[in-house]
């Protein structure tokens, strides 16, 4: 029996050629498209250089995670959320694709082929995040929808860029609290996101269970079923957020002072809201409660506490909601808007048959899962680099039993 070798953390870069400029370019472009940065996508889609053939015998000068060098992540948009679910492992060059092809390029090409194969002739091409690679080894190029240009430049058509623009407008509206504008944009450009497919779905039937938020996250900082793309969940989360934004706007522009709250929670606390404002909020809350009551019991139970606590906001003043010890502070936290924007962005991508995660996020999730697993088994996760690489290594992204992508990019930039 062959003697087992000790478990060690080894970079896979030594088994594949160095990532090319286009590898890194395509990963960043995919992230930019997935996140809805239309302007940046336009620039990057036209800046891809024709790639030179990779040699299968080339050897990297130093070990590093593929695609890390020169990768600058734009974190000005939606936060990608917690990273922890491993993605499908990258395909080795020997398992398919061109000889000497890197795992990143193979994954991109394989994903593009799958999406193109799943697209019927009468439906739009599932792009923009299909990153088209160079022509096949036989020299032939694809000339269908989303064709691969002869010089290796990904073809992103005008319709795709317009779709990204519409998605960005919707995302920005949610991040700024303009929910009616976001809903209007969804209904105009992506109506299937809020369109129930059948009458059976109107009761909120789902196999999803809302995950319990980490203890470090305050309650209500994320919507219920924030990872669901069911139209009824998406629509209700937008409606709940619209109620929250209406309440916040009313606090900023109070009506007649001295109005008391008693219609929703029996509280006699002074709210500073006018009777008309309280009546409007009460009617909107009753409509939310009516919708929740139509869901199946298991789904309704997930929303009951949130809807009940929602009415409790009327018992707090604006200054009280800003206190760290306020139990309902999560409702007015900006991170709730970010979580909802993430949900809507993913729902739109899904409605267009596009992946809801960028390749960068998949790689980050995989790395986090590997480091967390190794740490849980007591394996040292610090890379055993020596010489100049060790001297330049920043330890912070590898500490605390895990791997942090944002810190890694920041430290290595």
Short mmCIF file of N, CA and C in Angstrom, two decimals, residues 198-314:
data_model
loop_
_atom_site.label_atom_id
_atom_site.label_comp_id
_atom_site.label_asym_id
_atom_site.label_seq_id
_atom_site.Cartn_x
_atom_site.Cartn_y
_atom_site.Cartn_z
N UNK A 198 -47.44 30.84 -12.35
CA UNK A 198 -48.71 30.13 -12.29
C UNK A 198 -49.42 30.52 -11.01
N UNK A 199 -50.69 30.18 -10.94
CA UNK A 199 -51.48 30.52 -9.75
C UNK A 199 -50.98 29.78 -8.53
N UNK A 200 -50.33 28.62 -8.73
CA UNK A 200 -49.86 27.83 -7.59
C UNK A 200 -48.73 28.50 -6.85
N UNK A 201 -48.05 29.45 -7.55
CA UNK A 201 -46.92 30.10 -6.90
C UNK A 201 -47.34 31.28 -6.05
N UNK A 202 -48.63 31.67 -6.13
CA UNK A 202 -49.07 32.84 -5.40
C UNK A 202 -49.12 32.63 -3.90
N UNK A 203 -49.05 31.37 -3.47
CA UNK A 203 -49.09 31.12 -2.03
C UNK A 203 -47.71 31.06 -1.42
N UNK A 204 -46.69 31.39 -2.22
CA UNK A 204 -45.35 31.42 -1.67
C UNK A 204 -44.73 30.07 -1.50
N UNK A 205 -45.15 29.07 -2.27
CA UNK A 205 -44.57 27.74 -2.16
C UNK A 205 -43.09 27.80 -2.46
N UNK A 206 -42.28 27.19 -1.63
CA UNK A 206 -40.84 27.22 -1.82
C UNK A 206 -40.19 26.12 -1.02
N UNK A 207 -39.02 25.70 -1.46
CA UNK A 207 -38.24 24.73 -0.70
C UNK A 207 -37.12 25.43 0.06
N UNK A 208 -37.04 26.73 -0.11
CA UNK A 208 -36.00 27.48 0.58
C UNK A 208 -36.37 27.71 2.03
N UNK A 209 -35.38 27.73 2.86
CA UNK A 209 -35.56 28.12 4.24
C UNK A 209 -34.66 29.31 4.51
N UNK A 210 -35.19 30.38 5.10
CA UNK A 210 -34.35 31.55 5.33
C UNK A 210 -33.21 31.21 6.27
N UNK A 211 -31.95 31.36 5.83
CA UNK A 211 -30.83 31.02 6.70
C UNK A 211 -30.75 31.97 7.89
N UNK A 212 -30.37 31.42 9.02
CA UNK A 212 -30.22 32.25 10.21
C UNK A 212 -29.01 33.16 10.02
N UNK A 213 -29.18 34.47 10.19
CA UNK A 213 -28.04 35.37 9.99
C UNK A 213 -26.98 35.14 11.05
N UNK A 214 -25.70 35.39 10.70
CA UNK A 214 -24.65 35.25 11.70
C UNK A 214 -24.93 36.13 12.90
N UNK A 215 -24.44 35.71 14.05
CA UNK A 215 -24.73 36.44 15.28
C UNK A 215 -24.20 37.86 15.25
N UNK A 216 -23.18 38.12 14.42
CA UNK A 216 -22.60 39.45 14.36
C UNK A 216 -23.47 40.42 13.56
N UNK A 217 -24.45 39.89 12.81
CA UNK A 217 -25.32 40.74 12.00
C UNK A 217 -26.59 41.04 12.78
N UNK A 218 -26.92 42.33 12.97
CA UNK A 218 -28.14 42.68 13.71
C UNK A 218 -29.37 42.13 13.01
N UNK A 219 -30.44 41.88 13.77
CA UNK A 219 -31.68 41.40 13.16
C UNK A 219 -32.21 42.40 12.13
N UNK A 220 -32.86 41.88 11.11
CA UNK A 220 -33.52 42.67 10.07
C UNK A 220 -32.55 43.41 9.15
N UNK A 221 -31.27 43.09 9.22
CA UNK A 221 -30.31 43.74 8.33
C UNK A 221 -30.36 43.16 6.92
N UNK A 222 -30.95 41.99 6.79
CA UNK A 222 -31.18 41.39 5.47
C UNK A 222 -32.65 41.01 5.36
N UNK A 223 -33.25 41.12 4.19
CA UNK A 223 -34.65 40.73 4.02
C UNK A 223 -34.84 39.23 4.20
N UNK A 224 -36.06 38.83 4.48
CA UNK A 224 -36.40 37.40 4.55
C UNK A 224 -36.29 36.81 3.14
N UNK A 225 -35.80 35.57 3.06
CA UNK A 225 -35.63 34.90 1.77
C UNK A 225 -34.82 35.77 0.80
N UNK A 226 -33.72 36.33 1.29
CA UNK A 226 -32.93 37.24 0.45
C UNK A 226 -32.21 36.51 -0.68
N UNK A 227 -32.17 35.17 -0.63
CA UNK A 227 -31.53 34.41 -1.71
C UNK A 227 -32.57 33.70 -2.58
N UNK A 228 -33.82 34.10 -2.44
CA UNK A 228 -34.88 33.52 -3.26
C UNK A 228 -35.13 34.41 -4.47
N UNK A 229 -35.44 33.78 -5.61
CA UNK A 229 -35.76 34.52 -6.82
C UNK A 229 -37.22 34.33 -7.21
N UNK A 230 -37.99 33.70 -6.31
CA UNK A 230 -39.42 33.54 -6.57
C UNK A 230 -40.06 34.93 -6.65
N UNK A 231 -40.85 35.20 -7.68
CA UNK A 231 -41.43 36.53 -7.86
C UNK A 231 -42.18 37.04 -6.63
N UNK A 232 -42.91 36.12 -5.93
CA UNK A 232 -43.68 36.57 -4.77
C UNK A 232 -42.77 37.03 -3.63
N UNK A 233 -41.61 36.40 -3.47
CA UNK A 233 -40.68 36.82 -2.42
C UNK A 233 -39.99 38.13 -2.80
N UNK A 234 -39.59 38.22 -4.07
CA UNK A 234 -38.94 39.45 -4.54
C UNK A 234 -39.90 40.63 -4.42
N UNK A 235 -41.15 40.44 -4.85
CA UNK A 235 -42.13 41.52 -4.80
C UNK A 235 -42.43 41.94 -3.37
N UNK A 236 -42.57 40.97 -2.46
CA UNK A 236 -42.88 41.31 -1.07
C UNK A 236 -41.71 42.01 -0.40
N UNK A 237 -40.49 41.58 -0.67
CA UNK A 237 -39.33 42.25 -0.09
C UNK A 237 -39.22 43.68 -0.58
N UNK A 238 -39.55 43.91 -1.84
CA UNK A 238 -39.57 45.28 -2.35
C UNK A 238 -40.66 46.10 -1.68
N UNK A 239 -41.81 45.48 -1.44
CA UNK A 239 -42.93 46.19 -0.81
C UNK A 239 -42.59 46.53 0.65
N UNK A 240 -41.95 45.61 1.34
CA UNK A 240 -41.54 45.88 2.72
C UNK A 240 -40.52 47.00 2.76
N UNK A 241 -39.56 46.97 1.82
CA UNK A 241 -38.55 48.03 1.79
C UNK A 241 -39.18 49.37 1.44
N UNK A 242 -40.19 49.35 0.57
CA UNK A 242 -40.89 50.59 0.24
C UNK A 242 -41.56 51.18 1.48
N UNK A 243 -42.12 50.32 2.33
CA UNK A 243 -42.72 50.79 3.58
C UNK A 243 -41.66 51.42 4.48
N UNK A 244 -40.51 50.77 4.58
CA UNK A 244 -39.42 51.29 5.42
C UNK A 244 -38.97 52.65 4.91
N UNK A 245 -38.80 52.78 3.59
CA UNK A 245 -38.34 54.05 3.02
C UNK A 245 -39.39 55.14 3.21
N UNK A 246 -40.65 54.77 3.10
CA UNK A 246 -41.72 55.75 3.32
C UNK A 246 -41.69 56.24 4.76
N UNK A 247 -41.48 55.32 5.68
CA UNK A 247 -41.39 55.69 7.09
C UNK A 247 -40.20 56.62 7.33
N UNK A 248 -39.05 56.30 6.74
CA UNK A 248 -37.86 57.12 6.93
C UNK A 248 -38.06 58.52 6.34
N UNK A 249 -38.69 58.58 5.18
CA UNK A 249 -38.95 59.88 4.57
C UNK A 249 -39.90 60.71 5.41
N UNK A 250 -40.89 60.06 6.01
CA UNK A 250 -41.83 60.78 6.87
C UNK A 250 -41.16 61.30 8.12
N UNK A 251 -40.17 60.56 8.63
CA UNK A 251 -39.42 61.04 9.79
C UNK A 251 -38.62 62.28 9.43
N UNK A 252 -38.12 62.32 8.20
CA UNK A 252 -37.31 63.47 7.76
C UNK A 252 -38.17 64.70 7.53
N UNK A 253 -39.44 64.48 7.16
CA UNK A 253 -40.36 65.59 6.93
C UNK A 253 -41.61 65.38 7.77
N UNK A 254 -41.51 65.55 9.08
CA UNK A 254 -42.64 65.29 9.97
C UNK A 254 -43.79 66.24 9.71
N UNK A 255 -44.99 65.75 10.04
CA UNK A 255 -46.18 66.57 9.88
C UNK A 255 -46.49 67.30 11.17
N UNK A 256 -47.74 67.27 11.58
CA UNK A 256 -48.13 67.97 12.80
C UNK A 256 -47.50 67.29 14.00
N UNK A 257 -46.78 68.02 14.83
CA UNK A 257 -46.14 67.41 15.99
C UNK A 257 -47.15 66.93 17.00
N UNK A 258 -46.72 65.96 17.79
CA UNK A 258 -47.55 65.49 18.89
C UNK A 258 -48.47 64.36 18.52
N UNK A 259 -48.41 63.86 17.29
CA UNK A 259 -49.26 62.73 16.91
C UNK A 259 -48.79 61.47 17.59
N UNK A 260 -49.72 60.70 18.10
CA UNK A 260 -49.35 59.48 18.81
C UNK A 260 -49.59 58.26 17.94
N UNK A 261 -48.87 57.20 18.24
CA UNK A 261 -48.98 55.96 17.49
C UNK A 261 -49.80 54.98 18.29
N UNK A 262 -50.88 54.49 17.72
CA UNK A 262 -51.66 53.50 18.42
C UNK A 262 -52.36 52.54 17.49
N UNK A 263 -52.29 52.80 16.19
CA UNK A 263 -53.04 52.00 15.24
C UNK A 263 -52.41 50.66 14.93
N UNK A 264 -51.10 50.53 15.09
CA UNK A 264 -50.44 49.28 14.73
C UNK A 264 -50.01 48.46 15.93
N UNK A 265 -49.42 49.09 16.90
CA UNK A 265 -48.84 48.31 18.00
C UNK A 265 -49.32 48.74 19.38
N UNK A 266 -50.30 49.61 19.43
CA UNK A 266 -50.84 50.00 20.71
C UNK A 266 -49.96 50.94 21.50
N UNK A 267 -48.89 51.40 20.91
CA UNK A 267 -47.98 52.27 21.63
C UNK A 267 -48.50 53.70 21.62
N UNK A 268 -48.27 54.38 22.72
CA UNK A 268 -48.68 55.78 22.81
C UNK A 268 -47.49 56.70 22.69
N UNK A 269 -46.41 56.18 22.18
CA UNK A 269 -45.18 56.97 22.08
C UNK A 269 -45.35 58.06 21.04
N UNK A 270 -44.78 59.21 21.32
CA UNK A 270 -44.83 60.31 20.38
C UNK A 270 -43.93 60.00 19.18
N UNK A 271 -44.47 60.07 17.98
CA UNK A 271 -43.70 59.73 16.79
C UNK A 271 -43.28 60.94 15.99
N UNK A 272 -43.97 62.05 16.14
CA UNK A 272 -43.67 63.20 15.31
C UNK A 272 -44.29 63.12 13.93
N UNK A 273 -45.07 62.07 13.66
CA UNK A 273 -45.72 61.91 12.38
C UNK A 273 -47.13 62.47 12.44
N UNK A 274 -47.60 62.96 11.32
CA UNK A 274 -48.97 63.48 11.26
C UNK A 274 -49.96 62.33 11.21
N UNK A 275 -51.22 62.63 11.48
CA UNK A 275 -52.26 61.61 11.41
C UNK A 275 -52.36 61.03 10.00
N UNK A 276 -52.20 61.88 8.99
CA UNK A 276 -52.28 61.41 7.60
C UNK A 276 -51.13 60.45 7.29
N UNK A 277 -49.94 60.77 7.79
CA UNK A 277 -48.78 59.91 7.55
C UNK A 277 -48.96 58.56 8.24
N UNK A 278 -49.46 58.59 9.47
CA UNK A 278 -49.69 57.35 10.20
C UNK A 278 -50.76 56.51 9.50
N UNK A 279 -51.80 57.16 9.00
CA UNK A 279 -52.86 56.43 8.30
C UNK A 279 -52.31 55.76 7.04
N UNK A 280 -51.48 56.50 6.30
CA UNK A 280 -50.90 55.95 5.08
C UNK A 280 -50.01 54.74 5.38
N UNK A 281 -49.18 54.85 6.41
CA UNK A 281 -48.30 53.74 6.79
C UNK A 281 -49.11 52.55 7.29
N UNK A 282 -50.18 52.83 8.01
CA UNK A 282 -51.02 51.74 8.53
C UNK A 282 -51.68 50.97 7.39
N UNK A 283 -52.19 51.69 6.41
CA UNK A 283 -52.82 51.02 5.26
C UNK A 283 -51.81 50.18 4.49
N UNK A 284 -50.60 50.71 4.31
CA UNK A 284 -49.57 49.96 3.60
C UNK A 284 -49.15 48.72 4.39
N UNK A 285 -49.07 48.87 5.71
CA UNK A 285 -48.71 47.72 6.56
C UNK A 285 -49.80 46.65 6.50
N UNK A 286 -51.06 47.07 6.52
CA UNK A 286 -52.17 46.11 6.43
C UNK A 286 -52.12 45.32 5.12
N UNK A 287 -51.72 45.99 4.04
CA UNK A 287 -51.62 45.30 2.75
C UNK A 287 -50.49 44.26 2.79
N UNK A 288 -49.37 44.61 3.41
CA UNK A 288 -48.27 43.66 3.55
C UNK A 288 -48.71 42.46 4.37
N UNK A 289 -49.41 42.74 5.47
CA UNK A 289 -49.90 41.66 6.33
C UNK A 289 -50.88 40.76 5.58
N UNK A 290 -51.70 41.34 4.73
CA UNK A 290 -52.67 40.56 3.94
C UNK A 290 -51.94 39.61 2.98
N UNK A 291 -50.90 40.11 2.34
CA UNK A 291 -50.14 39.28 1.40
C UNK A 291 -49.47 38.12 2.13
N UNK A 292 -48.88 38.41 3.29
CA UNK A 292 -48.21 37.36 4.06
C UNK A 292 -49.20 36.29 4.49
N UNK A 293 -50.41 36.70 4.86
CA UNK A 293 -51.42 35.74 5.32
C UNK A 293 -51.85 34.77 4.23
N UNK A 294 -51.59 35.11 2.96
CA UNK A 294 -51.97 34.24 1.85
C UNK A 294 -50.91 33.19 1.55
N UNK A 295 -49.72 33.35 2.12
CA UNK A 295 -48.67 32.36 1.91
C UNK A 295 -48.98 31.09 2.69
N UNK A 296 -48.34 30.01 2.28
CA UNK A 296 -48.45 28.77 3.05
C UNK A 296 -47.85 28.98 4.43
N UNK A 297 -48.32 28.23 5.43
CA UNK A 297 -47.89 28.48 6.82
C UNK A 297 -46.37 28.51 7.02
N UNK A 298 -45.63 27.59 6.35
CA UNK A 298 -44.19 27.56 6.59
C UNK A 298 -43.50 28.80 6.05
N UNK A 299 -44.01 29.34 4.94
CA UNK A 299 -43.43 30.56 4.37
C UNK A 299 -43.90 31.78 5.15
N UNK A 300 -45.20 31.80 5.48
CA UNK A 300 -45.74 32.93 6.24
C UNK A 300 -45.04 33.09 7.58
N UNK A 301 -44.70 31.96 8.21
CA UNK A 301 -44.04 32.01 9.52
C UNK A 301 -42.71 32.74 9.45
N UNK A 302 -42.04 32.64 8.30
CA UNK A 302 -40.75 33.31 8.15
C UNK A 302 -40.91 34.82 8.05
N UNK A 303 -42.08 35.27 7.59
CA UNK A 303 -42.32 36.70 7.43
C UNK A 303 -43.04 37.33 8.62
N UNK A 304 -43.71 36.52 9.44
CA UNK A 304 -44.57 37.07 10.49
C UNK A 304 -43.79 37.98 11.44
N UNK A 305 -42.65 37.50 11.92
CA UNK A 305 -41.88 38.29 12.88
C UNK A 305 -41.40 39.59 12.25
N UNK A 306 -40.93 39.52 11.00
CA UNK A 306 -40.44 40.73 10.35
C UNK A 306 -41.56 41.75 10.19
N UNK A 307 -42.74 41.30 9.78
CA UNK A 307 -43.85 42.22 9.59
C UNK A 307 -44.31 42.80 10.92
N UNK A 308 -44.29 41.97 11.96
CA UNK A 308 -44.68 42.46 13.29
C UNK A 308 -43.69 43.50 13.78
N UNK A 309 -42.39 43.21 13.64
CA UNK A 309 -41.38 44.16 14.07
C UNK A 309 -41.40 45.42 13.22
N UNK A 310 -41.84 45.28 11.98
CA UNK A 310 -41.92 46.44 11.10
C UNK A 310 -42.82 47.51 11.69
N UNK A 311 -43.94 47.08 12.26
CA UNK A 311 -44.86 48.05 12.87
C UNK A 311 -44.24 48.72 14.08
N UNK A 312 -43.28 48.03 14.71
CA UNK A 312 -42.64 48.60 15.89
C UNK A 312 -41.78 49.81 15.59
N UNK A 313 -41.44 50.01 14.32
CA UNK A 313 -40.64 51.19 13.96
C UNK A 313 -41.35 52.48 14.34
N UNK A 314 -42.68 52.45 14.32
CA UNK A 314 -43.44 53.66 14.61
C UNK A 314 -43.29 54.11 16.05
#
